[in-house]
PDB file of C-alpha atoms in Angstrom:
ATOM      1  CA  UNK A   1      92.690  43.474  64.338  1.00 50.00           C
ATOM      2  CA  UNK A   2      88.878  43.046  64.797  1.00 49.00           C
ATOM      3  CA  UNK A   3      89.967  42.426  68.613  1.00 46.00           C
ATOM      4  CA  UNK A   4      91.176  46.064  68.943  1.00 44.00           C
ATOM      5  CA  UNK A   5      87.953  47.525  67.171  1.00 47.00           C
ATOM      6  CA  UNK A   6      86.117  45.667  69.257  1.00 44.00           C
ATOM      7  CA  UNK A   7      87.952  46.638  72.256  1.00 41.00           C
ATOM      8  CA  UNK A   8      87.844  50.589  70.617  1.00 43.00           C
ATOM      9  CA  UNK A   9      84.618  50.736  70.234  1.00 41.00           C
ATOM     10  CA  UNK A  10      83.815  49.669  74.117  1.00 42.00           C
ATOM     11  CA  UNK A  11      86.330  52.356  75.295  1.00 41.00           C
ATOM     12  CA  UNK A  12      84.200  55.205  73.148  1.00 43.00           C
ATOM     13  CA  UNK A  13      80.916  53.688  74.674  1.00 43.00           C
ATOM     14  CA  UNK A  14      82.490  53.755  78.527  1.00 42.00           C
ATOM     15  CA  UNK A  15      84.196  57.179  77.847  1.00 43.00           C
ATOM     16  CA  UNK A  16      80.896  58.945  76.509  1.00 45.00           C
ATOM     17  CA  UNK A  17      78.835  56.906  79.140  1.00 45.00           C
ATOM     18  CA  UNK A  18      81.568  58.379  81.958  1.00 48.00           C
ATOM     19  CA  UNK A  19      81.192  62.029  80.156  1.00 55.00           C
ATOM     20  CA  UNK A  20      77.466  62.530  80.642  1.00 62.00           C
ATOM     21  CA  UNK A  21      76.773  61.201  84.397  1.00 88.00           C
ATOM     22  CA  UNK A  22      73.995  62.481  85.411  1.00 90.00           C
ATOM     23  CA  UNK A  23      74.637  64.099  89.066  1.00 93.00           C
ATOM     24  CA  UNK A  24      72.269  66.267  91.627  1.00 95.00           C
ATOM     25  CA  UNK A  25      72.792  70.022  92.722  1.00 94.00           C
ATOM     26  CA  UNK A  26      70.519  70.925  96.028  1.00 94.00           C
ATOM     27  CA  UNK A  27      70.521  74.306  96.680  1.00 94.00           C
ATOM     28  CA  UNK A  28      68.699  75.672  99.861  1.00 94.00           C
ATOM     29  CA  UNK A  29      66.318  78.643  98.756  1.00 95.00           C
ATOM     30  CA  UNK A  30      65.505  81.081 101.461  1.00 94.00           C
ATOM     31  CA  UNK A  31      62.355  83.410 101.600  1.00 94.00           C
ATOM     32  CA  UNK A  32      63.558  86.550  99.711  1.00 93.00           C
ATOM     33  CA  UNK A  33      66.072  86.709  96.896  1.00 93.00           C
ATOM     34  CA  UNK A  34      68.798  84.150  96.274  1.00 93.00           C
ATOM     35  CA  UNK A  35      71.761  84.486  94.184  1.00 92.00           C
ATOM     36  CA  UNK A  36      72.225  80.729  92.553  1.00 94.00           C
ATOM     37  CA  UNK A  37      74.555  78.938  90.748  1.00 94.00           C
ATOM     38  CA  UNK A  38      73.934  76.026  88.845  1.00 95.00           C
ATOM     39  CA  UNK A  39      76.755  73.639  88.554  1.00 94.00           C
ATOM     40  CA  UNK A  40      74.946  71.094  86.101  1.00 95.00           C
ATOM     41  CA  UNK A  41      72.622  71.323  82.747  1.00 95.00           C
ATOM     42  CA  UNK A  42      69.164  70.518  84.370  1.00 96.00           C
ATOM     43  CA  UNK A  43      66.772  67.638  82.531  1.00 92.00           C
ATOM     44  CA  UNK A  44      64.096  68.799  82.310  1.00 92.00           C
ATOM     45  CA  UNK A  45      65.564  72.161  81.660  1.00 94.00           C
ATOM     46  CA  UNK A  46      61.882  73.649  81.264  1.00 96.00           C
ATOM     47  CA  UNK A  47      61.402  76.664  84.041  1.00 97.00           C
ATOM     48  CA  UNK A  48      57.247  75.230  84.301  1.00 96.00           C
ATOM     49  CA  UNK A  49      58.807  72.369  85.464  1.00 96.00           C
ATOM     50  CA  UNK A  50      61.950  72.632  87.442  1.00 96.00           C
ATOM     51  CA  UNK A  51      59.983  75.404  89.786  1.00 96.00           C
ATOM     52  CA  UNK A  52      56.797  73.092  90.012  1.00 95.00           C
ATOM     53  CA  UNK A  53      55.317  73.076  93.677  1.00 93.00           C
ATOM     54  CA  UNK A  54      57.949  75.548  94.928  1.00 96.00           C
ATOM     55  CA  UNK A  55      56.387  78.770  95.772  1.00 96.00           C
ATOM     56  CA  UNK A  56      58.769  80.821  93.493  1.00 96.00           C
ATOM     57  CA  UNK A  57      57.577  84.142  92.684  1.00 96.00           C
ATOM     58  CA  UNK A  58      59.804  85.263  89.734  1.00 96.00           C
ATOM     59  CA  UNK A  59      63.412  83.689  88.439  1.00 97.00           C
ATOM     60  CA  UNK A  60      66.155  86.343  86.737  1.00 95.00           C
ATOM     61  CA  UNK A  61      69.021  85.906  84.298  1.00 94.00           C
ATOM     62  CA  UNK A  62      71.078  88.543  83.202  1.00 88.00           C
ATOM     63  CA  UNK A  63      70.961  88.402  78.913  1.00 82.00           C
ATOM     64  CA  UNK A  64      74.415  89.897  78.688  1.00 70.00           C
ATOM     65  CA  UNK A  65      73.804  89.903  75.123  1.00 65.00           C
ATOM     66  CA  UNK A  66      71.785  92.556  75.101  1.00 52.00           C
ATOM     67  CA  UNK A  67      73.695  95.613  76.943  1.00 51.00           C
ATOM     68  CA  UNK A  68      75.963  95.747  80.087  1.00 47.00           C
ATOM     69  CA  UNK A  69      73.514  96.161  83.585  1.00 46.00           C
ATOM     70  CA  UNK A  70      75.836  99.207  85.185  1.00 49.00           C
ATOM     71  CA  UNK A  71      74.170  98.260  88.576  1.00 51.00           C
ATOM     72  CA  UNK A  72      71.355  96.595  90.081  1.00 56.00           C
ATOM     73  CA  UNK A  73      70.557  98.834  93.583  1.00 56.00           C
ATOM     74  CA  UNK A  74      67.207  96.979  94.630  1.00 61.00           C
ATOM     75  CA  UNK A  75      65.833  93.690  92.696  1.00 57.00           C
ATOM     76  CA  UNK A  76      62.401  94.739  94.936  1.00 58.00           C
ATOM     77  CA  UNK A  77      62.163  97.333  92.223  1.00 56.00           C
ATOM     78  CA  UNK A  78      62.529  95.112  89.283  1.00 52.00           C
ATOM     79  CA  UNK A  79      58.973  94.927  87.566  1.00 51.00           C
ATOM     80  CA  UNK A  80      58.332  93.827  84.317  1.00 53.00           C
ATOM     81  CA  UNK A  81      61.803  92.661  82.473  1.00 55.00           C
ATOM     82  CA  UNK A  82      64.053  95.000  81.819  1.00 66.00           C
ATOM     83  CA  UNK A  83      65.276  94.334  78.436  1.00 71.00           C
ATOM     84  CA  UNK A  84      68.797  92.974  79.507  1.00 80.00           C
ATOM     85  CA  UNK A  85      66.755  90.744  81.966  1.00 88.00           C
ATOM     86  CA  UNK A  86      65.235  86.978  81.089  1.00 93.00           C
ATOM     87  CA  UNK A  87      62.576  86.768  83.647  1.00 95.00           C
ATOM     88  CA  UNK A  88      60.173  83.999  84.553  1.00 96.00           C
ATOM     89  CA  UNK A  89      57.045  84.582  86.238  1.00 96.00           C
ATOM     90  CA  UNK A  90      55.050  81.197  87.266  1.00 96.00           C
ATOM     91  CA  UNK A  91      51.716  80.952  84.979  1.00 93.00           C
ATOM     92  CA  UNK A  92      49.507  81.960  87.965  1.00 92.00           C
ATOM     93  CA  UNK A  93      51.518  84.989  88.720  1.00 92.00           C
ATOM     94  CA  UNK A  94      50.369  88.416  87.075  1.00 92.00           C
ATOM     95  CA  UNK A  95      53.031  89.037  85.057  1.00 91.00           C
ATOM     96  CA  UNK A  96      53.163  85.656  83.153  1.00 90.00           C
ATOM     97  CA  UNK A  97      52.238  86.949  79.759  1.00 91.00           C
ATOM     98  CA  UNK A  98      55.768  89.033  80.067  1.00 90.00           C
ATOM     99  CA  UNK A  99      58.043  86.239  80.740  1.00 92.00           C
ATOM    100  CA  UNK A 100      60.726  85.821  78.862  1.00 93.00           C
ATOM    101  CA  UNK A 101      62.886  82.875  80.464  1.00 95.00           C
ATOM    102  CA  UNK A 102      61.800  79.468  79.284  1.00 96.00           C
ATOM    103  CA  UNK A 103      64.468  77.282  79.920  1.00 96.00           C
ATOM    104  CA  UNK A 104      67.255  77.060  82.770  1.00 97.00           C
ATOM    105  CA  UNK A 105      71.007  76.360  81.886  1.00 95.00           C
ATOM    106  CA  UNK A 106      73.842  74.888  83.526  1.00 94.00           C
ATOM    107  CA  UNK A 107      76.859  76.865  84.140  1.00 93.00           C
ATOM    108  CA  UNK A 108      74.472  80.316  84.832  1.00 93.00           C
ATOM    109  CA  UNK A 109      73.907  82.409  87.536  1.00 94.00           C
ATOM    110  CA  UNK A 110      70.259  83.223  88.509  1.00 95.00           C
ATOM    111  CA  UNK A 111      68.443  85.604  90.831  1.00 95.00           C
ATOM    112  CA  UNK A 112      65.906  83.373  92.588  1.00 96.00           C
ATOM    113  CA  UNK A 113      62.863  85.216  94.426  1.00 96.00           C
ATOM    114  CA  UNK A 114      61.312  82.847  97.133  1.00 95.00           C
ATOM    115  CA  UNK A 115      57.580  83.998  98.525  1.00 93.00           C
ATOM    116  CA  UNK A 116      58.432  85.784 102.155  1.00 87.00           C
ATOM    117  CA  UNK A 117      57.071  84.011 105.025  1.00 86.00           C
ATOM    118  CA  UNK A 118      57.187  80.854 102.598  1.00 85.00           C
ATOM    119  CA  UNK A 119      60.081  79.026 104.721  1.00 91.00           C
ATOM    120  CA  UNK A 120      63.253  77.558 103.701  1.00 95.00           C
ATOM    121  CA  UNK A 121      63.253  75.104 100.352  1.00 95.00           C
ATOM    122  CA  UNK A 122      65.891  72.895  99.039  1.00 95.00           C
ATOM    123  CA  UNK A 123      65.912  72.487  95.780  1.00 96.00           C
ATOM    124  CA  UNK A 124      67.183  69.502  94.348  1.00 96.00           C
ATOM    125  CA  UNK A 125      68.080  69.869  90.268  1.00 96.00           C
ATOM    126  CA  UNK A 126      69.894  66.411  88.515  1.00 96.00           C
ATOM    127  CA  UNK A 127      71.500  66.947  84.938  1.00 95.00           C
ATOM    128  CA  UNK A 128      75.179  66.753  83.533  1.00 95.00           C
ATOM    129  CA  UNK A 129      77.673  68.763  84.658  1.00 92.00           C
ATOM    130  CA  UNK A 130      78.418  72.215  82.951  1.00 89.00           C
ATOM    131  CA  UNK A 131      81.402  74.407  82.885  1.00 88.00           C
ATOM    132  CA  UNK A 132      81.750  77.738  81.245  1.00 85.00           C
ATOM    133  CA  UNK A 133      84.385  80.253  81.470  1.00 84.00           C
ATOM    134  CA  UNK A 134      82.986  83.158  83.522  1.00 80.00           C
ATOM    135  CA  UNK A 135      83.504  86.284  81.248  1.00 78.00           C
ATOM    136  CA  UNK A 136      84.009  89.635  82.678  1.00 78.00           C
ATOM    137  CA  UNK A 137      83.082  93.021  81.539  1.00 78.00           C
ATOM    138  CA  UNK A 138      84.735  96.135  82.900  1.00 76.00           C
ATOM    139  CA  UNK A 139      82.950  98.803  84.900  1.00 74.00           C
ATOM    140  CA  UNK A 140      79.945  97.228  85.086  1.00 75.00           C
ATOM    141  CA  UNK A 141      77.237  94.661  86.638  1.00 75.00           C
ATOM    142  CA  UNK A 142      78.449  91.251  86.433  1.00 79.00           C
ATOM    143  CA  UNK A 143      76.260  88.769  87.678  1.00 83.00           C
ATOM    144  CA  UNK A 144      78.932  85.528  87.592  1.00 84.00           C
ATOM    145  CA  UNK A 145      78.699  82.159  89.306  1.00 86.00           C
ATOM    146  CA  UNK A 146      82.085  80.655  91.054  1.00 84.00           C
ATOM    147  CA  UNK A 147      82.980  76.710  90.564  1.00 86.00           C
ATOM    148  CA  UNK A 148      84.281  76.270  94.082  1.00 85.00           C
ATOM    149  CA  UNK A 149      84.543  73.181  97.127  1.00 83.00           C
ATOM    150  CA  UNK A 150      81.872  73.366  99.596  1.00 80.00           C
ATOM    151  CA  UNK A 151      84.432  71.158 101.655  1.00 87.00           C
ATOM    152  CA  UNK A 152      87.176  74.187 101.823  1.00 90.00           C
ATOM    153  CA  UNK A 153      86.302  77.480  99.464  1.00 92.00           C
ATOM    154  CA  UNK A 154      88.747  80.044  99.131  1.00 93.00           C
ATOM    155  CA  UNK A 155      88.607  82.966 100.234  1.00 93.00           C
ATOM    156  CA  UNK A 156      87.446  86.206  97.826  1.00 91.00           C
ATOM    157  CA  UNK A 157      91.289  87.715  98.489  1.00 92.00           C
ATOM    158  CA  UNK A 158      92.597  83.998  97.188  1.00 93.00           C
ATOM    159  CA  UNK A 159      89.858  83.579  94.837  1.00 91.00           C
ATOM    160  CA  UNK A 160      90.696  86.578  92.410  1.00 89.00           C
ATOM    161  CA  UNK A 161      94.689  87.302  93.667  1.00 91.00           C
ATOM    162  CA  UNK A 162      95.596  85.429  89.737  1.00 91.00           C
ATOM    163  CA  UNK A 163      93.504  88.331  88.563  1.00 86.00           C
ATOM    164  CA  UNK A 164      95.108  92.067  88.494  1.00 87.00           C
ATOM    165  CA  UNK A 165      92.190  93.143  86.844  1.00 83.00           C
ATOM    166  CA  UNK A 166      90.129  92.463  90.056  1.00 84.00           C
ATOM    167  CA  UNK A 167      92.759  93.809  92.917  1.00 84.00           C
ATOM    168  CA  UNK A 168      90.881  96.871  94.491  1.00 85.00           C
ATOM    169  CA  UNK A 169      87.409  95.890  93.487  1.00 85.00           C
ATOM    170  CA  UNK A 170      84.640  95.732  95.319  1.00 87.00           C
ATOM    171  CA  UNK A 171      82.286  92.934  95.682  1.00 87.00           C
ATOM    172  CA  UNK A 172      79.091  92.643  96.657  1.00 87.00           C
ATOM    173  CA  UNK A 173      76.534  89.870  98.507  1.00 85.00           C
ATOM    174  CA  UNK A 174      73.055  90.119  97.468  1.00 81.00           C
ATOM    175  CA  UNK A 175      70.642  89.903 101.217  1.00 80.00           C
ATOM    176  CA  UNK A 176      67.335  87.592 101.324  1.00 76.00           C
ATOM    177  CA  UNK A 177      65.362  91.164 101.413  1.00 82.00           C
ATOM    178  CA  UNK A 178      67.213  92.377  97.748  1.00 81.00           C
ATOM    179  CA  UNK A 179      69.621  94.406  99.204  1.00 86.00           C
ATOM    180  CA  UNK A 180      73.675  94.542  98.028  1.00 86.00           C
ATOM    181  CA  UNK A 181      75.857  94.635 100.481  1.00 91.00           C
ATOM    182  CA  UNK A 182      79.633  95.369 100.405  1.00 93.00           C
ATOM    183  CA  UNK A 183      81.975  92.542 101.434  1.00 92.00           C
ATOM    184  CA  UNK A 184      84.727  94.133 103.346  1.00 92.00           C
ATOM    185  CA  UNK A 185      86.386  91.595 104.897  1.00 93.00           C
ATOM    186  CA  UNK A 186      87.530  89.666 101.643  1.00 93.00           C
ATOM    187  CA  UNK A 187      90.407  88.280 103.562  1.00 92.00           C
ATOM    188  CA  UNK A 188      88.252  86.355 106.000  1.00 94.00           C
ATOM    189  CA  UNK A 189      85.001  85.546 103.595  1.00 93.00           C
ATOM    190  CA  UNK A 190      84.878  82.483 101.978  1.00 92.00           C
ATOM    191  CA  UNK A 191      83.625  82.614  98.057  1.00 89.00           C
ATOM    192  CA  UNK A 192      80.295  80.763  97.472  1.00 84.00           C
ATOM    193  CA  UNK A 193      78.638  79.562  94.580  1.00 78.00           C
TER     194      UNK A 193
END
């Protein structure tokens, strides 16, 4: 009997060891705006931090708690937060006193705004691995990451056939310069993160 505690107690220690590995994201930021995913919880989840030495001009999450964004036509014109924006501004930029996004969490999509002319930067974030059901709202922005291979995505037809609610929707790419652009050719384009 004190054999199979014994032998219980290592299998909860391996199992909760197993459940938190800690694993790395990179993510290649390009001058301009980037539409990121992140996969894992960060540690140190602390925006200061996790954008220190990067030349990051402002970071944006949409607080769906607040209201439903009906559509975002140009980040460029985003100033200070919106209210149904979190927003971090690095301490040196002018709007710091307005920021409103502390902390970065796993399983959330961000808006990412590189410096232009600032070159390519890939951006390496190690925590535990974080999934959350994407929720949808109807008729309006949704700003929602997608859990998918980088070996062999599907494409945005496969992605979101299961889905009637989706069939006949349009989706949209967000450009380096801020810009939304229609994906057409859902057939052919693979999803991303």
């Amino acid at each position: 009997m004190k054999y199979m505690r014994v032998c219980g107690c290592i299998v909860c220690v391996m199992s909760c060891t197993a459940f938190a590995q800690w694993v790395p994201q990179t993510i290649t930021l390009q001058p301009g705006w980037n539409a990121v995913f992140l996969e894992v919880h960060p540690e140190p989840n602390n925006c200061d931090v996790m954008f220190s030495g990067l030349p990051v001009e402002s970071v944006w999450a949409w607080n769906r708690a607040f209201r439903p964004q009906q559509f975002v036509r140009d980040p460029g014109e985003l100033g200070a937060a919106p209210p149904e924006w979190l927003v971090y501004y690095p301490s040196n930029h002018v709007h710091a006193v307005l920021r409103n996004l502390h902390t970065l969490n796993g399983g959330t999509p961000y808006l990412i705004k590189l410096a232009d002319g600032s070159g390519p930067v890939a951006w390496t974030v190690t925590g535990t691995p974080r999934v959350r059901p994407a929720a949808w709202y109807p008729d309006t922005f949704n700003l929602v990451g997608m859990y998918v291979s980088d070996e062999n995505p599907p494409t945005i037809q496969e992605y979101f056939a299961p889905s009637p609610a989706h069939a006949g929707q349009p989706v949209y790419t967000l450009n380096s310069a801020g810009q939304w652009e229609q994906i057409t050719a859902i057939h052919t384009t693979r999803v991303q993160r």
